[in-house]
mmCIF file with all atom_site columns, C-alpha atoms in Angstrom:
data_model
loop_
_atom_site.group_PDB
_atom_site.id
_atom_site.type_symbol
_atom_site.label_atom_id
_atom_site.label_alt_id
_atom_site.label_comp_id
_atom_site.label_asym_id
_atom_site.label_entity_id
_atom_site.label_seq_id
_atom_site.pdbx_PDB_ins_code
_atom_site.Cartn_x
_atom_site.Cartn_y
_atom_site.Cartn_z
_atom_site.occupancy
_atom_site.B_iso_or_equiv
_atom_site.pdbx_formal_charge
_atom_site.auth_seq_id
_atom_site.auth_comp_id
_atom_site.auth_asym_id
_atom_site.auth_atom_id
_atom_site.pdbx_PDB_model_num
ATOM 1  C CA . UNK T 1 1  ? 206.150 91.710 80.665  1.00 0.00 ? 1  UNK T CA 1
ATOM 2  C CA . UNK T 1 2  ? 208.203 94.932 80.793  1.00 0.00 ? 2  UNK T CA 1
ATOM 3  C CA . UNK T 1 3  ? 211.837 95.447 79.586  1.00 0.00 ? 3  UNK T CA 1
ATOM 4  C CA . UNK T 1 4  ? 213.367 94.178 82.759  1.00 0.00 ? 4  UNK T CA 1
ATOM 5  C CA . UNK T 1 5  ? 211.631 91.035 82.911  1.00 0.00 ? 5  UNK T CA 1
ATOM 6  C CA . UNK T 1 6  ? 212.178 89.988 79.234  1.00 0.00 ? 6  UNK T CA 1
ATOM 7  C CA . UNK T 1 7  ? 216.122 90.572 79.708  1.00 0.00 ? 7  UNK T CA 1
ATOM 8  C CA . UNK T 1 8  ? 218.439 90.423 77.275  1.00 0.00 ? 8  UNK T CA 1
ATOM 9  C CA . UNK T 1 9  ? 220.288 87.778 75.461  1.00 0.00 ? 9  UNK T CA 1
ATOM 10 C CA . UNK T 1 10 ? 223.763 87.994 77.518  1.00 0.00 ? 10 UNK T CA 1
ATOM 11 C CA . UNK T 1 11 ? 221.061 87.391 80.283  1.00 0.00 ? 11 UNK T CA 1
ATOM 12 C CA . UNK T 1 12 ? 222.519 84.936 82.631  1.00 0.00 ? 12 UNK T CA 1
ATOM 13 C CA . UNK T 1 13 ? 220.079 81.874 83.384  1.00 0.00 ? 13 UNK T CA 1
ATOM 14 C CA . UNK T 1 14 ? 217.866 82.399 86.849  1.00 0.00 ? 14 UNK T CA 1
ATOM 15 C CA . UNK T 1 15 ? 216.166 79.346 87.728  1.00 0.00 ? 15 UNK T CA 1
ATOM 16 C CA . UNK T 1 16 ? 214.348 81.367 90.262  1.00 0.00 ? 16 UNK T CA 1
ATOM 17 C CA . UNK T 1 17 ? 213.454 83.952 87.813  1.00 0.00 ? 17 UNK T CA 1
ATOM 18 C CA . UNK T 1 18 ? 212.195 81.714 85.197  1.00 0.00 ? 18 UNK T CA 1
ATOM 19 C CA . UNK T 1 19 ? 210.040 79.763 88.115  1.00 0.00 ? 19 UNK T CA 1
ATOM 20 C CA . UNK T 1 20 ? 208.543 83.404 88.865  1.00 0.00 ? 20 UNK T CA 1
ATOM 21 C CA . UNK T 1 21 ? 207.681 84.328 85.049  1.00 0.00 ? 21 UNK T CA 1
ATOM 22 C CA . UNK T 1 22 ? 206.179 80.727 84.719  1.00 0.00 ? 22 UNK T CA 1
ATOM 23 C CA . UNK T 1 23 ? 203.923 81.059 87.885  1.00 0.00 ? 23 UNK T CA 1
ATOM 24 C CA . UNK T 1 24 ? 202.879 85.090 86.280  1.00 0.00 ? 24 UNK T CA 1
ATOM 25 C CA . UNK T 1 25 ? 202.488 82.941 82.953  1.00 0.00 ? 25 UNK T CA 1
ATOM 26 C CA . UNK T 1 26 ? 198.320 82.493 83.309  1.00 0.00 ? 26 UNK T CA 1
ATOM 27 C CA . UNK T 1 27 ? 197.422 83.032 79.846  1.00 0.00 ? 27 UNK T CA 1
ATOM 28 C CA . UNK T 1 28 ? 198.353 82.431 76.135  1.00 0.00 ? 28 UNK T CA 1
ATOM 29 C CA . UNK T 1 29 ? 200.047 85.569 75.798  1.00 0.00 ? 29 UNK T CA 1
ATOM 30 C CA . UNK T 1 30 ? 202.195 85.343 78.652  1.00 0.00 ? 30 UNK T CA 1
ATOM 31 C CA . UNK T 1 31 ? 203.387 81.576 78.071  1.00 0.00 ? 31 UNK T CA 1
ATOM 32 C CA . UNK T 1 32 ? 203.693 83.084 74.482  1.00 0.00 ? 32 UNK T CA 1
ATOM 33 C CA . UNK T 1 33 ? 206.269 85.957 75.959  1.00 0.00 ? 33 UNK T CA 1
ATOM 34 C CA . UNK T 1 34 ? 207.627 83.550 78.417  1.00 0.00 ? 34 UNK T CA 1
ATOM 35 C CA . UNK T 1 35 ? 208.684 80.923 75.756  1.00 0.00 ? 35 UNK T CA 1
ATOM 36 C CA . UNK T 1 36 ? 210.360 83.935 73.082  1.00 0.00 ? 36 UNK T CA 1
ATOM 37 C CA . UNK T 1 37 ? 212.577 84.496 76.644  1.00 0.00 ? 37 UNK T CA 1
ATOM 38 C CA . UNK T 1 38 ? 213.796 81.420 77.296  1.00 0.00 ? 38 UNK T CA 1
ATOM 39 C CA . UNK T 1 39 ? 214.720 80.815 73.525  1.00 0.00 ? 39 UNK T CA 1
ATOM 40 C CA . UNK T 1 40 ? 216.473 84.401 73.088  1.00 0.00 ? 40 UNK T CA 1
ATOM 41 C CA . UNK T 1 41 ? 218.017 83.886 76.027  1.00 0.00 ? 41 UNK T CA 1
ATOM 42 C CA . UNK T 1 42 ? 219.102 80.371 75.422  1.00 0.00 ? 42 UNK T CA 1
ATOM 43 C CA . UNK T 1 43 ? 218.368 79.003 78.895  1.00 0.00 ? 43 UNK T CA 1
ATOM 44 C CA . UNK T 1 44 ? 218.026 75.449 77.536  1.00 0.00 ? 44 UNK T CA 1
ATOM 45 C CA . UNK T 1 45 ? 221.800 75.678 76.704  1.00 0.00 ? 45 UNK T CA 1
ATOM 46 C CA . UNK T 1 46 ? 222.732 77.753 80.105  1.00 0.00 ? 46 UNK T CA 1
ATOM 47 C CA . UNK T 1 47 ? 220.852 74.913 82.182  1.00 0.00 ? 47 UNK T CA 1
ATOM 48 C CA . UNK T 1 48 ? 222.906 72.325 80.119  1.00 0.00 ? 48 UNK T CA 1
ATOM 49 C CA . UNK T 1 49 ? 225.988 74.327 81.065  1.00 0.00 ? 49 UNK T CA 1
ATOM 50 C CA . UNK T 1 50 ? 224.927 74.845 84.572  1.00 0.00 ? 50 UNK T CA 1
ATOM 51 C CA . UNK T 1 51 ? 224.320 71.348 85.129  1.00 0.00 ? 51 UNK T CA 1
ATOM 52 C CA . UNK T 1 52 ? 227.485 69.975 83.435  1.00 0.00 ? 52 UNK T CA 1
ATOM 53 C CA . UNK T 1 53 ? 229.401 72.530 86.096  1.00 0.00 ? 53 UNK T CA 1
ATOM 54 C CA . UNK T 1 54 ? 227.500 71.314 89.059  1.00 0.00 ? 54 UNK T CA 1
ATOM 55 C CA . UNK T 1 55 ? 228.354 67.789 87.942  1.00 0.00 ? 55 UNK T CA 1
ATOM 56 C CA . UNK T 1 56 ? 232.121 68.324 87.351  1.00 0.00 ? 56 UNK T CA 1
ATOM 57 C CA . UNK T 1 57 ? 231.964 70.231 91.716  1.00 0.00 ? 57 UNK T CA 1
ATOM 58 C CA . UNK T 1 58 ? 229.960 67.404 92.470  1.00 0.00 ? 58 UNK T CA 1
ATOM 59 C CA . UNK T 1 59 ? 232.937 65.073 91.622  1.00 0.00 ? 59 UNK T CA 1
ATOM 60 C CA . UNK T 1 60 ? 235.854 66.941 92.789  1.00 0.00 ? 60 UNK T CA 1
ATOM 61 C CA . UNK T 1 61 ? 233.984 66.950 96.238  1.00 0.00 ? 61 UNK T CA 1
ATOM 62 C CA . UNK T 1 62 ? 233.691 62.843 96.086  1.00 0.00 ? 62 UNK T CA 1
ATOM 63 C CA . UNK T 1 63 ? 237.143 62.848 94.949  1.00 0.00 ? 63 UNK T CA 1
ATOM 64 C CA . UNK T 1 64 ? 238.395 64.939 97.759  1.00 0.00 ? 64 UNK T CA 1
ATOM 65 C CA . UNK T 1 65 ? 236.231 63.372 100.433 1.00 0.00 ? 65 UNK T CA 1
ATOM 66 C CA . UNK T 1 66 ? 237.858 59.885 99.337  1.00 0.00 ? 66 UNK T CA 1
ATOM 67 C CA . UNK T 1 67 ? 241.162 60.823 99.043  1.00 0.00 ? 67 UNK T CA 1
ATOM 68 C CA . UNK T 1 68 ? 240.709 62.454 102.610 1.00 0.00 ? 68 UNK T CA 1
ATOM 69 C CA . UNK T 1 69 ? 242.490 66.259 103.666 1.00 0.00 ? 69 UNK T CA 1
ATOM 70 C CA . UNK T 1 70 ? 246.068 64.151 102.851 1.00 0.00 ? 70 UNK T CA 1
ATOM 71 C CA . UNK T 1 71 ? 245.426 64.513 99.273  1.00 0.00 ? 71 UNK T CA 1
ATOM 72 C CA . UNK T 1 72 ? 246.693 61.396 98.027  1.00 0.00 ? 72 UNK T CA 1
ATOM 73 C CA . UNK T 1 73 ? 246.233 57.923 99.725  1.00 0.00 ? 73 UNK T CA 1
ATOM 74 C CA . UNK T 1 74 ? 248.807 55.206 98.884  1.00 0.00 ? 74 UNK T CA 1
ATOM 75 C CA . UNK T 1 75 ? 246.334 52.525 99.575  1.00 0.00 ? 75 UNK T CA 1
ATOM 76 C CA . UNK T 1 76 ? 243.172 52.118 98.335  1.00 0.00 ? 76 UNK T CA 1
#
């Protein structure tokens, strides 16, 4: 994996980039590289933080669709 690939660690986490690394990752020494990336670039705790955010938009879209383009409803 050259320099580009392995990234560094203010690397943002790229689900499709990861995907494409693990599909190159055929052998020991690749899953090997691919596994020192994800931990120096500490996608575990970006995906957490990714999730968490889709989760809180996920909400405030069910929210809004309930409470309708008046904003607040003064029946429920």
């Amino acid at each position: 994996m050259d320099k580009q690939e392995t990234g560094n660690q203010e690397a943002i986490y790229d689900y499709q980039r990861y995907k494409q690394l693990l599909a190159k990752a055929v052998d020991e020494t690749k899953r090997l590289e691919l596994i020192e990336i994800i931990i120096k670039e500490n996608a575990r705790e970006r995906l957490e933080a990714q999730r968490m955010a889709d989760q809180v938009a996920m909400t405030a879209m069910t929210v809004a669709r309930v409470l309708g383009p008046g904003g607040r409803r003064e029946n429920f």
